[in-house]
PDB file of C-alpha atoms in Angstrom:
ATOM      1  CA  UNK A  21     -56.370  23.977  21.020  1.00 48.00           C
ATOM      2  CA  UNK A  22     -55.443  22.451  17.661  1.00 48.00           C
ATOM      3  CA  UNK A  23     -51.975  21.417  19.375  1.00 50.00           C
ATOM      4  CA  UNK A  24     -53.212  19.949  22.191  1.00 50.00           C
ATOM      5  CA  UNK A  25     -55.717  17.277  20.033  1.00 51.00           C
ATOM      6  CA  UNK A  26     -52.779  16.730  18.166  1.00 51.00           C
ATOM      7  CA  UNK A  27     -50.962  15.667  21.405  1.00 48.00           C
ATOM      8  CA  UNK A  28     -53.489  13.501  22.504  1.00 49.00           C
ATOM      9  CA  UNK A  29     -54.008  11.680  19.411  1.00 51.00           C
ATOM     10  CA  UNK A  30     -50.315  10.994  19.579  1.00 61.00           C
ATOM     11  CA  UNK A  31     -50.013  10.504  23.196  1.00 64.00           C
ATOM     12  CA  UNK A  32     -53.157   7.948  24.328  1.00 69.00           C
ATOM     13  CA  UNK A  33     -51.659   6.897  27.657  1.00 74.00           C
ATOM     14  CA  UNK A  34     -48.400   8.186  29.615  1.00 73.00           C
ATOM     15  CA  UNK A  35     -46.838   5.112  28.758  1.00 75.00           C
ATOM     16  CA  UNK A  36     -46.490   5.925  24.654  1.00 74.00           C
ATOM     17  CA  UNK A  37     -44.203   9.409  26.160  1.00 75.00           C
ATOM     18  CA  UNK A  38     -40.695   9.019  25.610  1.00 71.00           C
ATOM     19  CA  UNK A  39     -38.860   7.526  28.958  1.00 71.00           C
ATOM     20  CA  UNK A  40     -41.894   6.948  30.783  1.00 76.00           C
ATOM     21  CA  UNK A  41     -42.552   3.030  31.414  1.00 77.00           C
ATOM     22  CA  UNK A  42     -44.934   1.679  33.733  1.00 79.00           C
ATOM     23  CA  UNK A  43     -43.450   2.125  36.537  1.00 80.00           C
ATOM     24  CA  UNK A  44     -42.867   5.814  35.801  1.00 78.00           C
ATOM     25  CA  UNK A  45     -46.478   6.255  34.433  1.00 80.00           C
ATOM     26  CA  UNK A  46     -47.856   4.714  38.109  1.00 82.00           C
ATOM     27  CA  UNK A  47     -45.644   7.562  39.821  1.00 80.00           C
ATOM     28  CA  UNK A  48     -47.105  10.044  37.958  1.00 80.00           C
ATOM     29  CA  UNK A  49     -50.785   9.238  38.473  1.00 82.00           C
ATOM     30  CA  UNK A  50     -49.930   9.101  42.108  1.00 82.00           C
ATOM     31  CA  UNK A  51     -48.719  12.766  41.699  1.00 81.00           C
ATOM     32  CA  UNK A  52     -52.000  13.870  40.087  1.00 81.00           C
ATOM     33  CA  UNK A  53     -50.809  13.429  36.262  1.00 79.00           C
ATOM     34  CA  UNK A  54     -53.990  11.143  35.539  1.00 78.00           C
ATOM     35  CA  UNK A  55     -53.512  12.229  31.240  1.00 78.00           C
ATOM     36  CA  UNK A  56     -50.767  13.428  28.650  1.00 76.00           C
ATOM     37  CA  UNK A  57     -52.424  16.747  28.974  1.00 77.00           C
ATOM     38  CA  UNK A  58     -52.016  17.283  32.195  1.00 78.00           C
ATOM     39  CA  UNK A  59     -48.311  16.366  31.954  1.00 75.00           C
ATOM     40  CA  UNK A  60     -48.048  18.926  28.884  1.00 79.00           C
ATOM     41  CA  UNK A  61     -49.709  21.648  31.442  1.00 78.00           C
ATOM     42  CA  UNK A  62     -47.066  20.804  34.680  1.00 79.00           C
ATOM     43  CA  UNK A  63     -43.796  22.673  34.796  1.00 78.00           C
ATOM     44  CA  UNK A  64     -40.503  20.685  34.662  1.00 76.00           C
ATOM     45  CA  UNK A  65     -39.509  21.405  37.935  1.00 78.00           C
ATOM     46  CA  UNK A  66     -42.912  20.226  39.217  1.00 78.00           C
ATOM     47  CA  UNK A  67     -42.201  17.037  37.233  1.00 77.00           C
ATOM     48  CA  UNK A  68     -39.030  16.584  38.276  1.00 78.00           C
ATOM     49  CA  UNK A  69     -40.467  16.835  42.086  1.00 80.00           C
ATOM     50  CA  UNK A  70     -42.193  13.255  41.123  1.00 80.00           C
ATOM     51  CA  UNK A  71     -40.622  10.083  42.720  1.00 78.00           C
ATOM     52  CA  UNK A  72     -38.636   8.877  40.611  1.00 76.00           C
ATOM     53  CA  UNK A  73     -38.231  11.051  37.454  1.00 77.00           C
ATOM     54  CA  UNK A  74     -35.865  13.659  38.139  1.00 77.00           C
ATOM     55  CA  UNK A  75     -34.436  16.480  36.337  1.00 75.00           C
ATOM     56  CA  UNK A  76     -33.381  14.963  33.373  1.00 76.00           C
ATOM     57  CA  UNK A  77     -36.229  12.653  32.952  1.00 76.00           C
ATOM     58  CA  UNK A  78     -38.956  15.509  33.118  1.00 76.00           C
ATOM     59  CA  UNK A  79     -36.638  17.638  30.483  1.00 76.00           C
ATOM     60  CA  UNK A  80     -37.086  14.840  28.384  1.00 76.00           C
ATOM     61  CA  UNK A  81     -40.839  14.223  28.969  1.00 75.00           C
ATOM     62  CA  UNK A  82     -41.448  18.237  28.447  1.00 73.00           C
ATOM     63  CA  UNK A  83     -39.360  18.361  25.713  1.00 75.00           C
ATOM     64  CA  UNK A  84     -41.339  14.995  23.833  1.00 71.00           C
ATOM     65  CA  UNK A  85     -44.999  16.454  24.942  1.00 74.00           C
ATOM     66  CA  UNK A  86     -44.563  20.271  24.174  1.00 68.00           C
ATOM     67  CA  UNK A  87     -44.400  23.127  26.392  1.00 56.00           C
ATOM     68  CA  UNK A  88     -40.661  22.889  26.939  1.00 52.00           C
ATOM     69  CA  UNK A  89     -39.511  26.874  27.508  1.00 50.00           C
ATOM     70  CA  UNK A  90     -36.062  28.573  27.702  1.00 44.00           C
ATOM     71  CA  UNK A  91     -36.161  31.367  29.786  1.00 47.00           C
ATOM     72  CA  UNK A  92     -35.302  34.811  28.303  1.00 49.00           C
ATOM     73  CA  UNK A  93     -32.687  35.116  30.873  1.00 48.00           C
ATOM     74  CA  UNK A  94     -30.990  32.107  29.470  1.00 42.00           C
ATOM     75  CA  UNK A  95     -30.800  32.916  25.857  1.00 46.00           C
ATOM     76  CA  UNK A  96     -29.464  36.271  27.007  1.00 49.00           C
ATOM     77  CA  UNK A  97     -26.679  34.656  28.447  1.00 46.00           C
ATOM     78  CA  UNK A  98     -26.084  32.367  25.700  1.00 40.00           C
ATOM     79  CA  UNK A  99     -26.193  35.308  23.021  1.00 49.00           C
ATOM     80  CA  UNK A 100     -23.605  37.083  25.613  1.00 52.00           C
ATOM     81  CA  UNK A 101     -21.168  34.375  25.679  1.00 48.00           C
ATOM     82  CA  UNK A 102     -20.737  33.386  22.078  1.00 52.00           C
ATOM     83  CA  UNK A 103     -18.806  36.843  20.846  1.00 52.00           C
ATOM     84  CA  UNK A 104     -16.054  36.002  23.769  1.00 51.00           C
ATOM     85  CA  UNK A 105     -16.123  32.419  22.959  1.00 53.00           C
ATOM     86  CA  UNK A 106     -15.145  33.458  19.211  1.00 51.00           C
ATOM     87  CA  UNK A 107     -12.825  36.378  20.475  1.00 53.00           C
ATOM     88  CA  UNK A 108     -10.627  33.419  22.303  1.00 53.00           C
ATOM     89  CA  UNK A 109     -10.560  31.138  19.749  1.00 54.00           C
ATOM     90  CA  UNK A 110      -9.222  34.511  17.435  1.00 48.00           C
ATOM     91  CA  UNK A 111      -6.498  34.499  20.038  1.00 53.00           C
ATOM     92  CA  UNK A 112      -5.394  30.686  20.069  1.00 60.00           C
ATOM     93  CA  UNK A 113      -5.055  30.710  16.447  1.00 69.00           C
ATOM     94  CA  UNK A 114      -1.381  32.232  16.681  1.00 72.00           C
ATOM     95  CA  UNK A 115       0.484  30.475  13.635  1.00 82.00           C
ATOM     96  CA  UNK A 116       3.421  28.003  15.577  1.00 83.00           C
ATOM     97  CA  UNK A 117       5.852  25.947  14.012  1.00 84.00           C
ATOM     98  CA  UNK A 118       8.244  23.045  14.951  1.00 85.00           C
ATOM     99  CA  UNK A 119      12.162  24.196  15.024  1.00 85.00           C
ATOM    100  CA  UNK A 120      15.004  21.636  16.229  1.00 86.00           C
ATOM    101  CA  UNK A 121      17.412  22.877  18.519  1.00 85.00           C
ATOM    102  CA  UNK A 122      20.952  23.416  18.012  1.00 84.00           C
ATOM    103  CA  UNK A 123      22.902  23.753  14.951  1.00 87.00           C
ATOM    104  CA  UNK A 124      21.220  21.594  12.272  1.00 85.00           C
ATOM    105  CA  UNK A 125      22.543  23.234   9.373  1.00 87.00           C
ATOM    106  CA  UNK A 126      26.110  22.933   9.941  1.00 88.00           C
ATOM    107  CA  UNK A 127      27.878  20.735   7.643  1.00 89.00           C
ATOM    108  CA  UNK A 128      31.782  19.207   7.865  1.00 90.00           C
ATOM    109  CA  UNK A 129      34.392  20.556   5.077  1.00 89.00           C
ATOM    110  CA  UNK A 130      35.163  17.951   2.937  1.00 89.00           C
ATOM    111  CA  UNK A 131      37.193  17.669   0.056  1.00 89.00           C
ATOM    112  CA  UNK A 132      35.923  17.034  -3.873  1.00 91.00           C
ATOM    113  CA  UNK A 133      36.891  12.913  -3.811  1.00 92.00           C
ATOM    114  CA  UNK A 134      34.719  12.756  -0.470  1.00 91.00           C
ATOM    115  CA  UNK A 135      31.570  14.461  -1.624  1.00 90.00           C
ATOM    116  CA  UNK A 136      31.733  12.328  -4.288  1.00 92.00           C
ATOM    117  CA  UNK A 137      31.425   9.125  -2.754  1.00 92.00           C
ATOM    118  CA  UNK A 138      28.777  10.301  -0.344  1.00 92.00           C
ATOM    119  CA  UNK A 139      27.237  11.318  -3.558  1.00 91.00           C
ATOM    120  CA  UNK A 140      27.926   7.941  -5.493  1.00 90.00           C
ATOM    121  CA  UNK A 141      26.753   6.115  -1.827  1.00 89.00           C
ATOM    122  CA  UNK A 142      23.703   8.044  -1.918  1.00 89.00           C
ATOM    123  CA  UNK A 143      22.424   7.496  -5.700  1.00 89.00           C
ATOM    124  CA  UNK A 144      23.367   4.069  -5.893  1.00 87.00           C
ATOM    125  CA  UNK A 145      22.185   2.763  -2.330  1.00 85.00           C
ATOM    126  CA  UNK A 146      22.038  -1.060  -1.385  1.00 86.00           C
ATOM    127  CA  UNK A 147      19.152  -3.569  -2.266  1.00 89.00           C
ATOM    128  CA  UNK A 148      16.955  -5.166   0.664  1.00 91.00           C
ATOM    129  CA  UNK A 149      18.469  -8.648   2.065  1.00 93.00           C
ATOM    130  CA  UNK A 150      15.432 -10.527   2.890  1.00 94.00           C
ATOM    131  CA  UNK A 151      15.281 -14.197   3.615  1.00 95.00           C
ATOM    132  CA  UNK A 152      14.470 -16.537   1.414  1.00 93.00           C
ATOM    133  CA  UNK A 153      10.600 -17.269   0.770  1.00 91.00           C
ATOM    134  CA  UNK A 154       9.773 -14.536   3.792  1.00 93.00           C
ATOM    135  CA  UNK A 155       6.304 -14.001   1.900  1.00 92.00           C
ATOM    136  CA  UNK A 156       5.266 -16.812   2.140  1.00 93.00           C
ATOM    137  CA  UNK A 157       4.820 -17.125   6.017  1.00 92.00           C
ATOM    138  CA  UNK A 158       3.546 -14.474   8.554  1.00 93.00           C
ATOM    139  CA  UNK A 159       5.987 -16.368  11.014  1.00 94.00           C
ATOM    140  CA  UNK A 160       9.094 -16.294   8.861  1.00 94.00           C
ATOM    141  CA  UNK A 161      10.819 -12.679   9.360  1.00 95.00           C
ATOM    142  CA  UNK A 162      12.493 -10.501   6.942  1.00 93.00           C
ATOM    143  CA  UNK A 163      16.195 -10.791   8.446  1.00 95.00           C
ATOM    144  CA  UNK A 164      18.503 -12.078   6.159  1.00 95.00           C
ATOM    145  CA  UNK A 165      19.493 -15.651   6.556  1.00 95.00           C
ATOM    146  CA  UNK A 166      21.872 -17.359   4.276  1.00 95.00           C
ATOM    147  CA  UNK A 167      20.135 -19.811   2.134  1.00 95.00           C
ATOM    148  CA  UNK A 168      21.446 -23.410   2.342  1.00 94.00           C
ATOM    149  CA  UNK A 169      19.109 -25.698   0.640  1.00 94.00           C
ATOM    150  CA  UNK A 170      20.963 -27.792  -2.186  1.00 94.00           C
ATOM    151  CA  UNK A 171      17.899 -26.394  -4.621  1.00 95.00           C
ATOM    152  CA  UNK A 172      17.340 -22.807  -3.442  1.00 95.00           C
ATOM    153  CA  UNK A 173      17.117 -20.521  -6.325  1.00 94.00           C
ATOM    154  CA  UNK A 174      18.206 -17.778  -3.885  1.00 93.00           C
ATOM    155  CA  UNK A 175      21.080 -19.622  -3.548  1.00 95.00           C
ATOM    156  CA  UNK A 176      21.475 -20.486  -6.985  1.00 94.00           C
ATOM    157  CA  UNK A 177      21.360 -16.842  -7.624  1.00 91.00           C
ATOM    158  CA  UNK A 178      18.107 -17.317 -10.274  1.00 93.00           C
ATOM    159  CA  UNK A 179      16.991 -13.642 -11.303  1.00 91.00           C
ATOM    160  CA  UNK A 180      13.733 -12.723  -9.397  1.00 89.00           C
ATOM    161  CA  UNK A 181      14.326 -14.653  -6.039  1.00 91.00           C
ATOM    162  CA  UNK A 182      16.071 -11.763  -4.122  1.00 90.00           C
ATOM    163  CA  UNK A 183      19.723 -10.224  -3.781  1.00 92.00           C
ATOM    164  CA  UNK A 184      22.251 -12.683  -1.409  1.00 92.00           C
ATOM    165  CA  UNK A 185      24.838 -10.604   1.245  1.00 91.00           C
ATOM    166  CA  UNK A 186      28.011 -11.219  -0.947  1.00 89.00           C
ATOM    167  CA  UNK A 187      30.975  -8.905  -1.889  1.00 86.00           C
ATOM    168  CA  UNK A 188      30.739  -6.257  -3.663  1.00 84.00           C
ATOM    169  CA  UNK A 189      27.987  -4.089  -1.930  1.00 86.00           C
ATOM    170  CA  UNK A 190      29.494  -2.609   0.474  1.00 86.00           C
ATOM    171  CA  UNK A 191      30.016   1.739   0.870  1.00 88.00           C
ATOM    172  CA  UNK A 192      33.466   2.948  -0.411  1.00 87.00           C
ATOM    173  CA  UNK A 193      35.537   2.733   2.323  1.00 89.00           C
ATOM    174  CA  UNK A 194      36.395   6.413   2.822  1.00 90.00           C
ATOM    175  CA  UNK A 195      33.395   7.591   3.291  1.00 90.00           C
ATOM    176  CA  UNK A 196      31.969   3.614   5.502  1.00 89.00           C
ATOM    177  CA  UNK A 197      30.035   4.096   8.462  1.00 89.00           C
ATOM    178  CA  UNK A 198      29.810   8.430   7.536  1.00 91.00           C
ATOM    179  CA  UNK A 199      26.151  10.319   8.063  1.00 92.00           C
ATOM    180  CA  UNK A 200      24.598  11.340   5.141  1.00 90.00           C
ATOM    181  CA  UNK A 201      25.960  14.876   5.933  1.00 90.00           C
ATOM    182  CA  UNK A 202      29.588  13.712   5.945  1.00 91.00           C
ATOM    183  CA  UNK A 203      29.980  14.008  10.087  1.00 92.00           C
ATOM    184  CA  UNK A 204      31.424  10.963  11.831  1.00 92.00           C
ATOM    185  CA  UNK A 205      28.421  10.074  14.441  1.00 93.00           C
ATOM    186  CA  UNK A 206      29.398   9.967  18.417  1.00 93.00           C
ATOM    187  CA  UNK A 207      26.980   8.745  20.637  1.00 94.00           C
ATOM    188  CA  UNK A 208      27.010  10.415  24.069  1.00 94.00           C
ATOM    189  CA  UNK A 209      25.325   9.875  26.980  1.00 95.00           C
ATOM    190  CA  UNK A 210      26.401  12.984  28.886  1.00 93.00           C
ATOM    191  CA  UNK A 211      28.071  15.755  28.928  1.00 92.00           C
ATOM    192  CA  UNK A 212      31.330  14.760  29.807  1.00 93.00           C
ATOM    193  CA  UNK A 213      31.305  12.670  26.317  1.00 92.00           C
ATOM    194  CA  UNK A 214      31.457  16.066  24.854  1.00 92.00           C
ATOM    195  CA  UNK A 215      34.908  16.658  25.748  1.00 91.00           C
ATOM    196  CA  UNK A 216      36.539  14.486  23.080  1.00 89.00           C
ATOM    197  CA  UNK A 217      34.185  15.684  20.408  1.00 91.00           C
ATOM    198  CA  UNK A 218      35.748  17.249  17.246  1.00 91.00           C
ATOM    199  CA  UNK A 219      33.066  19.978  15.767  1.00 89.00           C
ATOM    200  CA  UNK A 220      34.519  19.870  12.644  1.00 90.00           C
ATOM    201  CA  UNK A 221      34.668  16.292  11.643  1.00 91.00           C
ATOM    202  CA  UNK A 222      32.058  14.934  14.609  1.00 92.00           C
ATOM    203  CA  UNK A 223      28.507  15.429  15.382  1.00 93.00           C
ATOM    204  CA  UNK A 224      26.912  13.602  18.010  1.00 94.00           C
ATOM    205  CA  UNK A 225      23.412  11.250  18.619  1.00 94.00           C
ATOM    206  CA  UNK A 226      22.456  11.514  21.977  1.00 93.00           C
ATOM    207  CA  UNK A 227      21.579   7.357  23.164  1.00 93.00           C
ATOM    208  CA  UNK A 228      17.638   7.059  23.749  1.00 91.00           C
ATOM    209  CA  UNK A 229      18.006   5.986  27.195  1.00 92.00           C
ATOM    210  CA  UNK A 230      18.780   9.904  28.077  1.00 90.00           C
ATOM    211  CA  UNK A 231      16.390  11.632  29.982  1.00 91.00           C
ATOM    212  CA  UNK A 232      14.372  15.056  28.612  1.00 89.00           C
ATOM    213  CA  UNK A 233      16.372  17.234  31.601  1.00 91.00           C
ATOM    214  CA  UNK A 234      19.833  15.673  30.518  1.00 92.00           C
ATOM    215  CA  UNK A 235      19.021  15.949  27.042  1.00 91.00           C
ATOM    216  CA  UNK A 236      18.512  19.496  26.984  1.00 91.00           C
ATOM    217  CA  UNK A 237      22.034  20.082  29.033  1.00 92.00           C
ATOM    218  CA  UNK A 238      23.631  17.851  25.921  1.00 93.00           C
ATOM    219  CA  UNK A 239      22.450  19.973  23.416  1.00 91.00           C
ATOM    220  CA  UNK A 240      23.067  23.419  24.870  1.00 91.00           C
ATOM    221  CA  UNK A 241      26.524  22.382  25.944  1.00 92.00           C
ATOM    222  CA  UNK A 242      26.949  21.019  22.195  1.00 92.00           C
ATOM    223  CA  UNK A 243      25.540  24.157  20.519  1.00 91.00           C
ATOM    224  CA  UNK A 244      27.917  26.611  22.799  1.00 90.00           C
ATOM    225  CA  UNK A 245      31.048  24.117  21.713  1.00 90.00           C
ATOM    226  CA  UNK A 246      29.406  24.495  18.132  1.00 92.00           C
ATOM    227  CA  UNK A 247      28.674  20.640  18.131  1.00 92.00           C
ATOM    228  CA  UNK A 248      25.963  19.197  15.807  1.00 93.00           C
ATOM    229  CA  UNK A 249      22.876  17.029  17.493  1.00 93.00           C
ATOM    230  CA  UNK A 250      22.449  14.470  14.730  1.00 92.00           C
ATOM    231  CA  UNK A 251      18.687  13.941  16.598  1.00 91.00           C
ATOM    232  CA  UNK A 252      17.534  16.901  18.503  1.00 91.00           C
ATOM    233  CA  UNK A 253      14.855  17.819  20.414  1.00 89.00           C
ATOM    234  CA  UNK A 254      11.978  19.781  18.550  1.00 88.00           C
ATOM    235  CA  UNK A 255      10.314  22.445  20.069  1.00 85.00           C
ATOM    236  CA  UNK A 256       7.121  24.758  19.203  1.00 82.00           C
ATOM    237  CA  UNK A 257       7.835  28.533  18.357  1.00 82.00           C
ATOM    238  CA  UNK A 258       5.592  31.646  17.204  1.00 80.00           C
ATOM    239  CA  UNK A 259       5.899  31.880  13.637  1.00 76.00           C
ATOM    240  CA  UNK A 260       6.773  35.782  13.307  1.00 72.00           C
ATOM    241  CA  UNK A 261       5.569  37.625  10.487  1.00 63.00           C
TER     242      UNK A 261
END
């Protein structure tokens, strides 16, 4: 009894019950719902039976005024379900890891003078070519352009204005135009580019224009002719223990 004062202190007119406007308040004294109380008293599907409020409006209005009920059925089912809910996710939890195909690890032979360049290429690297006053502008682009003005520091060489393209930068020549492993890249587009390939001194890049179903041909072809994919395909695996 306590409740129900409580509820009609709260509730003075249909109108103050969460979803229920005027036009939905009308409808329900039509139905016989002349006070809050008798609203708290109705069952939801008897609610729901009222023109206009529906299922989901008189879950809302039982759940605002009290008397909302689960059945016992329900929770039963609901207590049922969560241990296989938690036994699949137990199951999808395998441990997988990303693995490139083909023979990433192999490596050319090359002699002492060679690995030393690559070596020398590597540490010592070449500085960014930007063009001149590139900050300065959103529309001016970072691609090098040769500075011309007759008072362009850059061109002037002052120290802080960026590094000009001039002599002196470029890779030994031995070891010009080699991947970082020491292969000589090939780019293919098929199989048949395969053919010419030397394993031992070449590795290929398949071009980006090649389709998933070609792609995968490439690289097994290349992996039975013991060709390295410089950009392989990655695919998930079970991580054994």
């Amino acid at each position: 009894m306590a409740d129900d004062e409580d509820i009609d202190a709260e509730y003075e007119d249909l109108t103050d019950i969460s979803g229920v406007g005027d036009a939905k308040a009308e409808s329900l004294r039509e139905a016989g719902y002349e006070a809050v109380d008798d609203v708290r008293r109705a069952s939801q599907s008897d609610l729901a039976e009222v023109s206009g409020v529906g299922n989901a409006l008189a879950a809302r209005i039982k759940a605002d005024v009290g008397g909302l009920e689960v059945s016992e059925e329900a929770e039963a089912e609901v207590e049922e379900e969560e241990p296989e809910e938690a036994e699949e996710d137990v199951d999808e939890e395998a441990e997988t890891e990303l693995q490139a195909r083909g023979l990433t690890e192999k490596t050319p032979d090359l002699d002492e003078e060679t690995e030393r360049l690559l070596t020398q290429r590597k540490r010592v690297g070449k500085p960014q070519f930007n063009r001149q006053d590139y900050h300065k502008k959103k529309r001016t682009p970072t691609s090098w352009r040769k500075p011309r003005g007759g008072l362009s520091k850059q061109r002037r060489g002052h120290k802080g204005k960026g590094p000009k393209v001039e002599a002196g930068f470029r890779t030994p020549e031995p070891v010009r135009g080699l991947h970082p492993s020491g292969f000589e890249e090939v780019r293919v587009h098929n199989t048949d580019d395969l053919d010419d390939v030397d394993g031992d001194t070449q590795a290929v890049r398949i071009a980006s224009k090649v389709g998933a179903r070609k792609r995968e041909r490439i690289e097994e072809q290349a992996e039975d002719a013991g060709i390295r994919v410089l950009n392989p395909t990655y695919v998930e695996v079970e991580v054994s223990e």
